[in-house]
Amino acid sequence: MLHMLIRPLLIYKHTMSAWVANNASHDLYLRRMPPSKLPYLSFVIEPDLLKRIDDFRFKHRFATRAAAIKWLLDWALAQKPQVPKED
C-alpha cells in the first residue's frame, strides 16, 4: 500500500527536478542581469552557420556565443567590406 503512495511522489519529484535543472540556470541568469539600455538583436540563422560560429567560439575560447558573434561582427566591419552594386 505504501509503495502506491510513494511512487507517484517519486515520479513528480523526478519530473520537477528535471524541470528545475533545465530552467534554473536561465532563471538565475535573468535575475542577475540588470535591465540593459543597450539595443537587443535577435535573428535566425542556418544551422551550418551556427555550427561554424560555435566552432570558432570554442577554438578561440570565447566565454559565450554572443561574445564570439560580437567579435566576428566587429572584425568583419573593420575590414571595410564593399557590397557589390546591383544593376
PDB file of C-alpha atoms in Angstrom:
ATOM      1  CA  MET A   1       0.000   0.000   0.000  1.00  0.00           C
ATOM      2  CA  LEU A   2       2.775   2.435   0.889  1.00  0.00           C
ATOM      3  CA  HIS A   3       4.532   1.893  -2.462  1.00  0.00           C
ATOM      4  CA  MET A   4       1.339   3.028  -4.218  1.00  0.00           C
ATOM      5  CA  LEU A   5       1.614   6.368  -2.433  1.00  0.00           C
ATOM      6  CA  ILE A   6       5.362   6.847  -2.763  1.00  0.00           C
ATOM      7  CA  ARG A   7       5.738   6.003  -6.480  1.00  0.00           C
ATOM      8  CA  PRO A   8       3.684   8.983  -7.760  1.00  0.00           C
ATOM      9  CA  LEU A   9       5.642  11.287  -5.444  1.00  0.00           C
ATOM     10  CA  LEU A  10       8.956   9.981  -6.770  1.00  0.00           C
ATOM     11  CA  ILE A  11       7.796  10.476 -10.366  1.00  0.00           C
ATOM     12  CA  TYR A  12       6.636  14.005  -9.523  1.00  0.00           C
ATOM     13  CA  LYS A  13       9.924  14.759  -7.750  1.00  0.00           C
ATOM     14  CA  HIS A  14      11.941  13.444 -10.722  1.00  0.00           C
ATOM     15  CA  THR A  15       9.861  15.462 -13.193  1.00  0.00           C
ATOM     16  CA  MET A  16      10.210  18.632 -11.141  1.00  0.00           C
ATOM     17  CA  SER A  17      13.943  18.036 -10.700  1.00  0.00           C
ATOM     18  CA  ALA A  18      14.363  17.788 -14.460  1.00  0.00           C
ATOM     19  CA  TRP A  19      12.313  20.935 -14.982  1.00  0.00           C
ATOM     20  CA  VAL A  20      14.299  22.846 -12.364  1.00  0.00           C
ATOM     21  CA  ALA A  21      17.602  21.618 -13.798  1.00  0.00           C
ATOM     22  CA  ASN A  22      16.586  22.747 -17.269  1.00  0.00           C
ATOM     23  CA  ASN A  23      15.246  26.129 -16.201  1.00  0.00           C
ATOM     24  CA  ALA A  24      17.230  27.084 -13.105  1.00  0.00           C
ATOM     25  CA  SER A  25      20.291  28.405 -14.891  1.00  0.00           C
ATOM     26  CA  HIS A  26      18.141  30.543 -17.190  1.00  0.00           C
ATOM     27  CA  ASP A  27      16.106  31.871 -14.237  1.00  0.00           C
ATOM     28  CA  LEU A  28      19.268  32.719 -12.283  1.00  0.00           C
ATOM     29  CA  TYR A  29      20.685  34.458 -15.353  1.00  0.00           C
ATOM     30  CA  LEU A  30      17.555  36.569 -15.693  1.00  0.00           C
ATOM     31  CA  ARG A  31      17.554  37.512 -12.003  1.00  0.00           C
ATOM     32  CA  ARG A  32      21.214  38.584 -12.024  1.00  0.00           C
ATOM     33  CA  MET A  33      21.102  40.643 -15.194  1.00  0.00           C
ATOM     34  CA  PRO A  34      20.205  44.305 -14.682  1.00  0.00           C
ATOM     35  CA  PRO A  35      17.931  45.810 -17.315  1.00  0.00           C
ATOM     36  CA  SER A  36      20.071  46.856 -20.252  1.00  0.00           C
ATOM     37  CA  LYS A  37      19.849  50.161 -22.073  1.00  0.00           C
ATOM     38  CA  LEU A  38      21.741  48.601 -24.986  1.00  0.00           C
ATOM     39  CA  PRO A  39      19.942  47.535 -28.167  1.00  0.00           C
ATOM     40  CA  TYR A  40      18.962  43.887 -28.341  1.00  0.00           C
ATOM     41  CA  LEU A  41      19.408  41.833 -31.531  1.00  0.00           C
ATOM     42  CA  SER A  42      17.578  38.628 -32.303  1.00  0.00           C
ATOM     43  CA  PHE A  43      17.857  36.835 -35.618  1.00  0.00           C
ATOM     44  CA  VAL A  44      17.534  33.440 -37.238  1.00  0.00           C
ATOM     45  CA  ILE A  45      20.493  31.738 -38.930  1.00  0.00           C
ATOM     46  CA  GLU A  46      21.078  28.485 -40.761  1.00  0.00           C
ATOM     47  CA  PRO A  47      22.295  25.510 -38.694  1.00  0.00           C
ATOM     48  CA  ASP A  48      25.537  25.317 -40.716  1.00  0.00           C
ATOM     49  CA  LEU A  49      26.408  28.931 -39.905  1.00  0.00           C
ATOM     50  CA  LEU A  50      25.617  28.363 -36.231  1.00  0.00           C
ATOM     51  CA  LYS A  51      27.951  25.359 -36.212  1.00  0.00           C
ATOM     52  CA  ARG A  52      30.726  27.452 -37.771  1.00  0.00           C
ATOM     53  CA  ILE A  53      30.185  30.177 -35.159  1.00  0.00           C
ATOM     54  CA  ASP A  54      30.244  27.639 -32.335  1.00  0.00           C
ATOM     55  CA  ASP A  55      33.399  26.003 -33.727  1.00  0.00           C
ATOM     56  CA  PHE A  56      35.035  29.447 -33.885  1.00  0.00           C
ATOM     57  CA  ARG A  57      33.867  30.223 -30.355  1.00  0.00           C
ATOM     58  CA  PHE A  58      35.337  27.064 -28.842  1.00  0.00           C
ATOM     59  CA  LYS A  59      38.552  27.217 -30.872  1.00  0.00           C
ATOM     60  CA  HIS A  60      39.234  30.760 -29.664  1.00  0.00           C
ATOM     61  CA  ARG A  61      37.806  30.189 -26.177  1.00  0.00           C
ATOM     62  CA  PHE A  62      35.117  32.857 -26.122  1.00  0.00           C
ATOM     63  CA  ALA A  63      33.041  32.641 -22.947  1.00  0.00           C
ATOM     64  CA  THR A  64      29.731  32.951 -24.784  1.00  0.00           C
ATOM     65  CA  ARG A  65      28.304  32.611 -28.250  1.00  0.00           C
ATOM     66  CA  ALA A  66      27.281  36.277 -28.070  1.00  0.00           C
ATOM     67  CA  ALA A  67      30.874  37.331 -27.378  1.00  0.00           C
ATOM     68  CA  ALA A  68      32.098  35.389 -30.402  1.00  0.00           C
ATOM     69  CA  ILE A  69      29.399  36.865 -32.645  1.00  0.00           C
ATOM     70  CA  LYS A  70      30.151  40.415 -31.445  1.00  0.00           C
ATOM     71  CA  TRP A  71      33.863  39.919 -32.116  1.00  0.00           C
ATOM     72  CA  LEU A  72      33.208  38.482 -35.576  1.00  0.00           C
ATOM     73  CA  LEU A  73      30.866  41.345 -36.491  1.00  0.00           C
ATOM     74  CA  ASP A  74      33.320  43.965 -35.257  1.00  0.00           C
ATOM     75  CA  TRP A  75      36.196  42.307 -37.130  1.00  0.00           C
ATOM     76  CA  ALA A  76      34.185  41.953 -40.349  1.00  0.00           C
ATOM     77  CA  LEU A  77      33.065  45.584 -40.296  1.00  0.00           C
ATOM     78  CA  ALA A  78      36.637  46.752 -39.626  1.00  0.00           C
ATOM     79  CA  GLN A  79      37.610  45.115 -42.939  1.00  0.00           C
ATOM     80  CA  LYS A  80      35.538  47.803 -44.699  1.00  0.00           C
ATOM     81  CA  PRO A  81      33.673  45.398 -46.972  1.00  0.00           C
ATOM     82  CA  GLN A  82      32.329  46.676 -50.278  1.00  0.00           C
ATOM     83  CA  VAL A  83      28.902  45.354 -51.168  1.00  0.00           C
ATOM     84  CA  PRO A  84      28.543  44.866 -54.926  1.00  0.00           C
ATOM     85  CA  LYS A  85      26.004  47.181 -56.526  1.00  0.00           C
ATOM     86  CA  GLU A  86      23.058  45.522 -58.189  1.00  0.00           C
ATOM     87  CA  ASP A  87      22.260  46.636 -61.727  1.00  0.00           C
TER      88      ASP A  87
END
